[in-house]
Short mmCIF file of C-alpha atoms and ligand atoms in Angstrom, two decimals:
data_model
loop_
_atom_site.label_atom_id
_atom_site.label_comp_id
_atom_site.label_asym_id
_atom_site.label_seq_id
_atom_site.Cartn_x
_atom_site.Cartn_y
_atom_site.Cartn_z
CA MET X 1 150.70 -17.33 75.17
CA ARG X 2 149.73 -20.49 73.35
CA ARG X 3 146.15 -20.52 72.16
CA SER X 4 145.84 -24.16 73.25
CA GLU X 5 146.46 -23.08 76.84
CA LEU X 6 144.55 -19.81 76.91
CA PHE X 7 141.10 -19.69 78.45
CA LEU X 8 139.42 -18.01 75.49
CA PRO X 9 135.87 -19.29 75.06
CA THR X 10 134.91 -17.69 71.73
CA LEU X 11 131.35 -18.05 70.44
CA ARG X 12 130.30 -18.59 66.82
CA GLU X 13 126.72 -17.57 67.42
CA THR X 14 125.63 -14.05 68.20
CA PRO X 15 124.28 -13.94 71.77
CA ALA X 16 120.62 -12.96 71.61
CA GLU X 17 120.71 -10.69 74.67
CA ALA X 18 123.30 -8.29 73.25
CA GLN X 19 121.82 -5.24 71.52
CA ILE X 20 124.92 -3.37 70.43
CA VAL X 21 127.97 -4.49 68.52
CA SER X 22 130.53 -4.01 71.30
CA HIS X 23 128.49 -6.13 73.70
CA ARG X 24 128.06 -8.85 71.08
CA LEU X 25 131.76 -8.85 70.25
CA MET X 26 132.88 -8.84 73.88
CA LEU X 27 130.78 -11.93 74.53
CA ARG X 28 131.77 -13.64 71.27
CA ALA X 29 135.47 -12.87 71.76
CA GLY X 30 135.35 -14.43 75.23
CA MET X 31 136.25 -11.19 77.01
CA VAL X 32 133.48 -11.06 79.59
CA ARG X 33 130.65 -13.15 80.99
CA GLN X 34 127.60 -11.78 82.76
CA ALA X 35 127.27 -12.70 86.43
CA SER X 36 123.96 -10.89 86.86
CA ALA X 37 122.30 -7.84 85.30
CA GLY X 38 124.99 -5.20 84.75
CA ILE X 39 127.67 -7.24 86.58
CA TYR X 40 130.43 -8.98 84.65
CA SER X 41 133.36 -11.31 85.12
CA TRP X 42 136.41 -10.44 83.07
CA LEU X 43 138.08 -13.38 81.32
CA PRO X 44 141.77 -13.32 80.31
CA LEU X 45 141.39 -11.49 76.98
CA GLY X 46 139.09 -8.83 78.45
CA MET X 47 141.27 -8.53 81.51
CA ARG X 48 144.36 -7.83 79.41
CA VAL X 49 142.61 -4.96 77.64
CA LEU X 50 141.27 -3.58 80.91
CA ARG X 51 144.79 -3.65 82.39
CA ARG X 52 146.22 -1.85 79.38
CA LEU X 53 143.62 0.90 79.62
CA GLU X 54 144.28 1.23 83.34
CA GLN X 55 147.97 1.58 82.60
CA ILE X 56 147.46 4.39 80.08
CA VAL X 57 145.20 6.16 82.55
CA ARG X 58 147.76 5.65 85.33
CA GLU X 59 150.67 6.96 83.25
CA GLU X 60 148.79 10.10 82.25
CA GLN X 61 147.62 10.70 85.81
CA ASP X 62 151.15 10.30 87.13
CA ALA X 63 152.49 12.62 84.42
CA SER X 64 150.01 15.29 85.55
CA GLY X 65 151.32 15.07 89.10
CA ALA X 66 148.41 13.11 90.59
CA GLN X 67 149.28 10.41 93.13
CA GLU X 68 147.81 6.92 93.18
CA ILE X 69 146.03 5.58 96.24
CA LEU X 70 143.43 2.87 96.76
CA MET X 71 140.26 3.46 98.72
CA PRO X 72 137.88 0.62 99.60
CA THR X 73 134.71 -0.23 97.72
CA ILE X 74 132.72 -0.34 100.97
CA GLN X 75 132.11 2.95 102.78
CA PRO X 76 130.41 3.92 106.05
CA ALA X 77 126.99 5.54 105.60
CA ASP X 78 127.78 8.18 108.22
CA LEU X 79 130.22 9.96 105.93
CA TRP X 80 127.45 10.41 103.39
CA ARG X 81 125.15 11.74 106.09
CA LYS X 82 127.73 14.44 106.81
CA SER X 83 127.77 15.62 103.21
CA GLY X 84 124.00 15.34 102.97
CA ARG X 85 124.09 12.95 100.03
CA TYR X 86 123.00 9.77 101.84
CA ASP X 87 119.30 10.33 101.29
CA ASP X 88 119.65 12.24 98.00
CA TYR X 89 121.39 9.39 96.23
CA GLY X 90 118.22 7.31 96.39
CA LYS X 91 117.91 3.82 95.01
CA GLU X 92 121.03 4.01 92.90
CA MET X 93 123.06 3.44 96.06
CA LEU X 94 123.53 -0.13 97.24
CA ARG X 95 123.04 -0.02 101.00
CA ILE X 96 124.47 -2.74 103.21
CA THR X 97 124.16 -3.59 106.91
CA ASP X 98 126.95 -5.50 108.65
CA ARG X 99 126.61 -8.00 111.53
CA HIS X 100 126.73 -5.19 114.10
CA ASP X 101 123.88 -3.41 112.32
CA ARG X 102 126.25 -0.73 111.10
CA GLU X 103 125.16 0.91 107.90
CA LEU X 104 127.54 0.66 105.00
CA LEU X 105 127.29 1.17 101.27
CA TYR X 106 129.08 0.04 98.13
CA GLY X 107 130.65 3.27 96.86
CA PRO X 108 129.14 4.82 93.72
CA THR X 109 131.88 7.52 93.92
CA ASN X 110 134.35 8.69 96.57
CA GLU X 111 134.05 12.43 97.25
CA GLU X 112 133.06 11.83 100.90
CA LEU X 113 135.70 9.25 101.70
CA ILE X 114 138.58 11.24 100.26
CA THR X 115 137.42 14.49 101.87
CA ASP X 116 137.33 12.69 105.22
CA ILE X 117 140.93 11.54 104.73
CA LEU X 118 142.04 15.08 103.95
CA ALA X 119 140.08 16.51 106.87
CA ALA X 120 142.04 14.27 109.25
CA ASP X 121 145.50 14.58 107.74
CA VAL X 122 145.91 17.96 106.08
CA SER X 123 145.98 21.11 108.14
CA SER X 124 148.13 23.71 106.43
CA TYR X 125 148.17 25.44 103.06
CA ARG X 126 151.73 24.11 102.78
CA ASP X 127 150.29 20.61 102.25
CA LEU X 128 148.54 21.80 99.09
CA PRO X 129 147.94 21.39 96.21
CA LEU X 130 147.11 17.69 96.24
CA ASN X 131 145.57 15.49 93.62
CA LEU X 132 144.86 11.87 94.54
CA TYR X 133 143.48 9.17 92.27
CA HIS X 134 142.50 5.56 92.42
CA ILE X 135 141.23 2.97 89.99
CA GLN X 136 138.51 1.07 91.77
CA TRP X 137 135.20 -0.70 91.19
CA LYS X 138 132.04 1.29 91.77
CA PHE X 139 128.46 0.19 92.15
CA ARG X 140 125.42 2.11 90.96
CA ASP X 141 122.13 0.30 90.96
CA GLU X 142 121.16 1.70 87.57
CA VAL X 143 117.46 1.41 86.67
CA ARG X 144 118.37 0.11 83.25
CA PRO X 145 121.78 -1.54 83.11
CA ARG X 146 122.36 -2.23 79.43
CA PHE X 147 124.75 -2.55 76.54
CA GLY X 148 127.08 -4.80 78.51
CA VAL X 149 129.92 -2.93 80.17
CA MET X 150 128.70 0.39 78.75
CA ARG X 151 126.12 0.91 81.45
CA GLY X 152 126.93 -1.60 84.10
CA ARG X 153 125.92 -1.68 87.73
CA GLU X 154 129.42 -2.65 88.83
CA PHE X 155 132.04 -0.83 86.76
CA LEU X 156 135.67 0.22 86.95
CA MET X 157 136.33 3.92 87.31
CA LYS X 158 139.43 6.02 87.65
CA ASP X 159 138.44 8.82 89.96
CA ASN X 160 140.52 11.58 91.36
CA TYR X 161 140.09 14.50 93.63
CA SER X 162 141.99 17.77 93.67
CA PHE X 163 142.49 19.99 96.71
CA ASP X 164 143.59 23.59 96.47
CA LEU X 165 143.72 26.64 98.65
CA ASP X 166 141.83 28.99 96.34
CA PHE X 167 139.85 29.22 93.14
CA ALA X 168 142.87 29.98 90.94
CA GLY X 169 144.56 26.81 92.19
CA ALA X 170 141.41 24.74 91.73
CA ARG X 171 141.01 26.01 88.18
CA HIS X 172 144.57 25.05 87.38
CA SER X 173 143.92 21.56 88.75
CA TYR X 174 140.77 21.36 86.61
CA ASN X 175 142.72 22.46 83.54
CA LYS X 176 145.43 19.87 84.18
CA MET X 177 142.83 17.12 84.15
CA PHE X 178 141.22 18.60 81.05
CA ILE X 179 144.52 18.19 79.22
CA ALA X 180 145.39 14.85 80.81
CA TYR X 181 142.02 13.51 79.59
CA LEU X 182 142.59 14.68 76.02
CA ARG X 183 145.95 12.90 76.07
CA THR X 184 144.61 9.76 77.74
CA PHE X 185 141.80 9.16 75.24
CA LYS X 186 144.02 10.03 72.28
CA ARG X 187 146.52 7.37 73.34
CA MET X 188 143.68 4.84 73.29
CA GLY X 189 142.94 5.73 69.68
CA LEU X 190 139.81 7.68 70.57
CA GLN X 191 138.71 11.17 69.67
CA ALA X 192 136.96 12.41 72.81
CA ILE X 193 135.30 15.81 72.61
CA PRO X 194 134.99 17.90 75.78
CA MET X 195 131.47 19.27 76.20
CA ARG X 196 129.90 21.55 78.78
CA ALA X 197 127.74 19.35 80.97
CA ASP X 198 125.26 19.19 83.79
CA THR X 199 126.75 18.34 87.18
CA GLY X 200 124.00 15.94 88.35
CA PRO X 201 124.39 14.34 91.79
CA ILE X 202 128.10 15.27 92.06
CA GLY X 203 127.16 18.95 92.14
CA GLY X 204 129.13 22.13 91.50
CA ASP X 205 129.04 24.76 88.80
CA LEU X 206 131.63 23.79 86.24
CA SER X 207 131.79 20.49 84.43
CA HIS X 208 132.85 18.92 81.16
CA GLU X 209 131.96 15.54 79.77
CA PHE X 210 134.38 13.84 77.39
CA VAL X 211 132.32 12.28 74.65
CA VAL X 212 133.19 9.82 71.89
CA LEU X 213 130.87 10.09 68.91
CA ALA X 214 129.16 6.76 68.15
CA ASP X 215 125.72 5.84 66.82
CA THR X 216 125.11 3.63 69.84
CA GLY X 217 125.88 6.45 72.29
CA GLU X 218 123.32 7.01 74.99
CA SER X 219 123.00 10.77 74.68
CA ALA X 220 122.41 13.18 71.84
CA VAL X 221 125.28 15.64 71.47
CA PHE X 222 125.90 18.81 69.50
CA CYS X 223 129.17 20.44 68.63
CA ASP X 224 130.99 22.76 66.29
CA LYS X 225 132.73 20.89 63.47
CA ALA X 226 135.92 22.72 64.41
CA LEU X 227 136.24 20.48 67.47
CA LEU X 228 136.67 17.40 65.28
CA GLU X 229 139.70 19.03 63.69
CA MET X 230 141.42 20.27 66.84
CA LYS X 231 145.09 19.51 67.38
CA MET X 232 146.16 17.79 70.57
CA PRO X 233 148.04 19.98 73.08
CA SER X 234 151.73 19.64 72.29
CA ALA X 235 153.70 16.95 74.08
CA GLU X 236 156.00 19.69 75.38
CA LEU X 237 153.19 21.50 77.14
CA ASP X 238 154.21 21.63 80.77
CA TYR X 239 151.56 21.05 83.43
CA ASP X 240 153.06 23.81 85.53
CA SER X 241 152.61 26.44 82.82
CA ASP X 242 149.46 28.51 82.36
CA LEU X 243 147.04 26.01 80.81
CA GLN X 244 144.09 28.36 80.56
CA PRO X 245 144.79 29.49 76.96
CA VAL X 246 145.01 25.87 75.80
CA VAL X 247 141.78 24.90 77.53
CA ASP X 248 140.12 28.06 76.19
CA GLN X 249 140.98 27.00 72.63
CA TRP X 250 138.81 23.93 73.14
CA THR X 251 136.04 25.46 75.20
CA SER X 252 135.63 28.46 72.90
CA HIS X 253 133.95 26.14 70.38
CA TYR X 254 130.36 25.22 71.05
CA ALA X 255 129.76 21.70 72.35
CA ALA X 256 126.93 20.50 74.55
CA THR X 257 125.07 17.38 75.56
CA ASP X 258 121.32 17.36 75.03
CA GLU X 259 120.63 18.43 78.63
CA LEU X 260 122.32 21.77 78.03
CA HIS X 261 121.63 22.22 74.31
CA VAL X 262 118.95 24.78 73.52
CA PRO X 263 118.46 24.88 69.72
CA GLU X 264 117.23 28.50 69.72
CA LYS X 265 120.31 29.63 71.60
CA CYS X 266 122.87 27.56 69.71
CA PRO X 267 125.54 29.90 68.29
CA VAL X 268 126.69 27.53 65.56
CA ASP X 269 124.99 27.66 62.17
CA GLU X 270 123.61 24.44 60.72
CA GLY X 271 126.40 23.95 58.24
CA ARG X 272 128.95 23.72 61.03
CA LEU X 273 126.88 21.95 63.67
CA VAL X 274 127.64 18.27 64.17
CA GLN X 275 124.64 16.47 65.63
CA GLY X 276 125.14 12.93 66.73
CA ARG X 277 125.11 10.48 69.54
CA GLY X 278 127.90 10.13 72.02
CA ILE X 279 129.38 7.87 74.67
CA GLU X 280 130.52 9.65 77.82
CA VAL X 281 133.94 8.21 78.65
CA GLY X 282 134.84 10.75 81.31
CA GLN X 283 133.58 13.72 83.24
CA ILE X 284 135.31 16.41 85.28
CA PHE X 285 133.81 18.64 87.95
CA TYR X 286 134.74 21.74 89.90
CA PHE X 287 132.57 22.14 92.97
CA GLY X 288 134.50 24.39 95.34
CA THR X 289 133.76 23.74 99.00
CA LYS X 290 130.60 21.64 98.57
CA TYR X 291 132.14 18.68 100.45
CA SER X 292 135.04 20.24 102.33
CA GLU X 293 132.85 22.65 104.26
CA PRO X 294 130.32 20.23 105.77
CA MET X 295 133.01 17.61 106.30
CA GLY X 296 135.52 19.89 107.96
CA ALA X 297 138.33 19.68 105.41
CA VAL X 298 139.85 22.99 106.40
CA VAL X 299 143.41 24.28 106.38
CA GLN X 300 145.16 27.24 107.83
CA GLY X 301 145.97 29.73 105.08
CA PRO X 302 149.14 31.88 104.81
CA ASP X 303 147.33 34.67 106.65
CA GLY X 304 146.44 32.37 109.55
CA ASN X 305 142.75 32.18 108.64
CA ARG X 306 141.05 28.81 108.31
CA VAL X 307 139.71 28.08 104.83
CA ALA X 308 137.74 25.15 103.43
CA LEU X 309 139.51 23.29 100.62
CA GLU X 310 138.64 24.07 97.03
CA MET X 311 137.85 20.77 95.34
CA GLY X 312 137.24 19.12 92.01
CA SER X 313 136.63 15.51 91.02
CA TYR X 314 137.44 13.75 87.79
CA GLY X 315 136.22 10.40 86.48
CA ILE X 316 137.06 8.04 83.64
CA GLY X 317 134.90 5.00 82.91
CA VAL X 318 137.69 2.47 82.43
CA SER X 319 135.46 -0.58 81.87
CA ARG X 320 133.12 1.47 79.66
CA LEU X 321 136.13 2.39 77.53
CA VAL X 322 136.62 -1.24 76.52
CA GLY X 323 133.18 -1.23 74.89
CA THR X 324 133.69 2.26 73.50
CA ILE X 325 136.89 1.36 71.69
CA ILE X 326 135.15 -1.63 70.12
CA GLU X 327 132.23 0.56 69.03
CA ALA X 328 134.75 2.87 67.37
CA SER X 329 136.90 0.13 65.84
CA HIS X 330 135.41 -3.05 64.40
CA ASP X 331 134.14 -4.57 61.14
CA ASP X 332 131.71 -7.35 60.29
CA LYS X 333 134.31 -9.97 61.21
CA GLY X 334 135.15 -8.70 64.66
CA ILE X 335 137.18 -6.29 66.74
CA ILE X 336 140.06 -4.20 65.35
CA TRP X 337 142.21 -3.29 68.36
CA PRO X 338 144.40 -0.19 68.16
CA GLU X 339 147.95 -1.29 68.99
CA ALA X 340 148.03 0.76 72.18
CA VAL X 341 145.29 -1.27 73.86
CA ALA X 342 145.39 -4.66 72.10
CA PRO X 343 145.36 -7.76 74.34
CA TYR X 344 148.25 -9.13 72.25
CA LEU X 345 150.04 -7.25 69.48
CA ILE X 346 150.64 -10.22 67.23
CA GLY X 347 148.85 -13.47 66.45
CA VAL X 348 150.83 -16.33 64.94
CA VAL X 349 148.70 -18.83 63.02
CA ASN X 350 150.09 -22.27 62.36
CA LEU X 351 148.21 -23.57 59.33
CA LYS X 352 149.29 -27.15 59.90
CA SER X 353 149.91 -27.97 63.54
CA GLY X 354 151.63 -31.34 63.78
CA ASP X 355 153.69 -30.73 60.65
CA GLY X 356 157.34 -30.74 61.71
CA ASP X 357 158.43 -27.78 59.59
CA CYS X 358 155.43 -25.62 60.48
CA ASP X 359 155.71 -26.39 64.19
CA ARG X 360 159.43 -25.62 64.21
CA ALA X 361 159.08 -22.35 62.29
CA CYS X 362 156.18 -21.25 64.50
CA ASN X 363 157.96 -22.16 67.73
CA ASP X 364 161.06 -20.26 66.61
CA LEU X 365 159.05 -17.19 65.65
CA TYR X 366 156.95 -17.35 68.82
CA GLY X 367 160.11 -17.44 70.95
CA PHE X 368 161.71 -14.68 68.91
CA ILE X 369 158.71 -12.35 69.32
CA GLN X 370 158.59 -13.00 73.05
CA ARG X 371 162.31 -12.35 73.48
CA ALA X 372 161.86 -9.09 71.56
CA GLY X 373 159.46 -8.08 74.32
CA LEU X 374 156.26 -8.05 72.23
CA SER X 375 153.03 -9.74 73.24
CA VAL X 376 152.01 -12.66 71.07
CA LEU X 377 149.25 -15.23 70.90
CA TYR X 378 150.30 -18.37 69.06
CA ASP X 379 147.45 -20.44 67.63
CA ASP X 380 149.01 -23.87 67.88
CA ARG X 381 145.71 -25.78 67.94
CA ASP X 382 144.88 -28.65 65.66
CA GLU X 383 141.99 -26.80 63.97
CA ARG X 384 140.94 -25.93 60.42
CA ALA X 385 142.70 -22.89 58.97
CA GLY X 386 139.32 -21.23 58.38
CA ALA X 387 138.35 -21.54 62.03
CA LYS X 388 141.72 -20.13 63.15
CA PHE X 389 141.41 -17.14 60.82
CA ALA X 390 137.84 -16.47 61.91
CA ASP X 391 138.91 -16.57 65.56
CA MET X 392 141.86 -14.22 64.97
CA GLU X 393 139.62 -11.79 63.11
CA LEU X 394 137.04 -11.93 65.87
CA ILE X 395 139.51 -11.18 68.66
CA GLY X 396 141.09 -8.47 66.53
CA LEU X 397 144.85 -8.59 67.23
CA PRO X 398 146.54 -5.82 65.19
CA TRP X 399 148.94 -8.16 63.32
CA ARG X 400 148.70 -11.74 62.10
CA ILE X 401 151.61 -13.83 60.93
CA THR X 402 150.53 -16.92 59.03
CA VAL X 403 152.86 -19.88 58.71
CA GLY X 404 151.88 -22.68 56.31
CA PRO X 405 153.60 -25.62 54.61
CA ARG X 406 153.35 -24.16 51.12
CA GLY X 407 154.95 -20.82 51.98
CA LEU X 408 157.58 -22.41 54.15
CA LYS X 409 158.83 -24.49 51.21
CA ASN X 410 160.01 -21.16 49.78
CA GLY X 411 161.02 -19.90 53.20
CA LYS X 412 158.06 -17.50 53.34
CA VAL X 413 155.42 -16.49 55.85
CA GLU X 414 152.62 -13.94 55.53
CA LEU X 415 152.07 -10.74 57.48
CA GLN X 416 148.62 -9.19 57.60
CA ALA X 417 147.33 -6.11 59.42
CA ARG X 418 143.90 -6.56 61.02
CA ALA X 419 143.00 -3.00 60.08
CA GLY X 420 143.20 -3.90 56.38
CA GLY X 421 145.58 -3.60 53.48
CA GLU X 422 147.37 -6.22 51.46
CA ALA X 423 148.96 -9.24 53.09
CA GLN X 424 152.75 -9.20 52.68
CA GLU X 425 154.86 -12.25 51.89
CA MET X 426 158.06 -12.17 53.86
CA SER X 427 161.07 -14.37 54.33
CA LEU X 428 161.83 -15.60 57.84
CA ASP X 429 164.64 -13.06 58.04
CA GLU X 430 162.38 -10.27 56.92
CA ILE X 431 159.71 -11.11 59.47
CA ARG X 432 162.30 -11.20 62.24
CA ASN X 433 163.52 -7.77 61.14
CA TRP X 434 159.95 -6.52 61.16
CA VAL X 435 159.52 -7.83 64.73
CA THR X 436 162.77 -6.23 65.84
CA ALA X 437 161.74 -2.90 64.31
CA LYS X 438 158.30 -3.10 65.96
CA ALA X 439 159.94 -3.74 69.31
CA GLY X 440 162.15 -0.73 68.72
CA VAL X 441 165.23 -2.58 69.90
C1 LIG K 501 133.98 12.14 89.02
C2 LIG K 501 134.87 11.13 89.66
C3 LIG K 501 131.75 10.98 88.98
O1 LIG K 501 131.32 10.01 89.56
N1 LIG K 501 132.99 11.46 91.00
C4 LIG K 501 134.30 10.89 91.02
C5 LIG K 501 132.65 11.97 89.70
N2 LIG K 501 131.49 11.24 87.71
S1 LIG K 501 130.54 10.39 86.75
O2 LIG K 501 130.42 11.14 85.54
O3 LIG K 501 129.33 10.05 87.39
O4 LIG K 501 131.28 9.05 86.42
C6 LIG K 501 132.57 9.07 85.82
C7 LIG K 501 132.61 8.18 84.61
O5 LIG K 501 132.28 6.84 84.96
C8 LIG K 501 131.65 6.19 83.88
N3 LIG K 501 130.36 5.62 84.33
C9 LIG K 501 129.95 4.36 84.04
N4 LIG K 501 130.54 3.37 83.35
C10 LIG K 501 129.88 2.19 83.24
N5 LIG K 501 128.67 1.97 83.77
C11 LIG K 501 128.03 2.94 84.48
N6 LIG K 501 126.84 2.70 85.03
C12 LIG K 501 128.68 4.20 84.63
N7 LIG K 501 128.36 5.37 85.26
C13 LIG K 501 129.39 6.21 85.06
C14 LIG K 501 131.42 7.23 82.81
O6 LIG K 501 132.43 7.11 81.82
C15 LIG K 501 131.57 8.53 83.55
O7 LIG K 501 132.04 9.58 82.73
#
């Protein structure tokens, strides 16, 4: 993409309404604009990051055996009356009436809707296990929407729902998601720590939050230092194998959010206890038959008896993750995107647009990078070099290639990593080789 054509309204000034760095940077880098409190429009740069996160989530869900569906944002109130949650959910639920006076709501989560689908279409134990996910906008009328996309009212969530015949099956489904979540966040460059958590309005008796440590996190968290040094489950670990020992390795170490942390009962001595603040990027729940029973999601078991489905639900805050990654990776100049989620991998800066040699070299390189299959933003604008650098640093692309008249006289361009380190002078051949190697072709 050429910068001159991209809708990228960056801001020099720090927006007064933004209290935390990720919110400030998302506004300044032209990623989002507020439509109303806690509700945002996503502009091209923000949208590209959101899509990349979705894709990582999708790939890890698919790898775990979950199947993608798409449920609507608007749900009938009656379903929530069946589960008993319609009144309990209170003011956080946005309630809507249509022209026929039918009561609807904008879904804050989808346990009821998915259970209703299963109740109608699954009747035998042979149809199980099932794990269905979607990536869809949710609405929760939060009392205090704040910190931009971190606590929005409208936000993008990946949510899935597992259905099993018995507890052993449900626990295996829970464990699969536990591992899929570790892998998902790791791929995004985040260290997310699983912590025992309260189940809140979702209910049930087993739950883990996945928490990224950050000073701007909304909750206080406590965990054993050992968890910060844990190794990821091996890439060879098969989802069909017994996952309990792997999950036990993680859950054997103490970790709790402030709701569950009781200092007097904490088994970790002070030297090993990490106390900090955390951002909840995901949460998983096992709640047995809490929804399937009242909603009639029942199957015939192998012995002919009818049994209510054993269920769990699993959520990832996809839009919240955009802010979380920025909280975890930035400096005083702007965002530092990890390669795996960057809106573009490479920025090409033309130091003298309009100069024949510079334009030609940049155009060639821009075409070459695109043909290699890498994403590139080419700053072809007629702007001061300082302004172009400041913009590139703000939007945080992992690599910058600078092309200027002085270097070109010697056939050289400059390669610089956003994450730091020395800039490297390279010949045009060398930079093309670097691109080819990066593309892995
Ligand atoms: C699990 C999936 C659920 O809703 N039902 C379906 C269960 N869980 S949850 O913990 O309440 O939400 C899942 C994740 O969504 C993100 N999240 C938010 N992100 C931005 N703004 C909000 N207001 C918001 N509320 C929840 C969190 O990352 C949470 O872990």
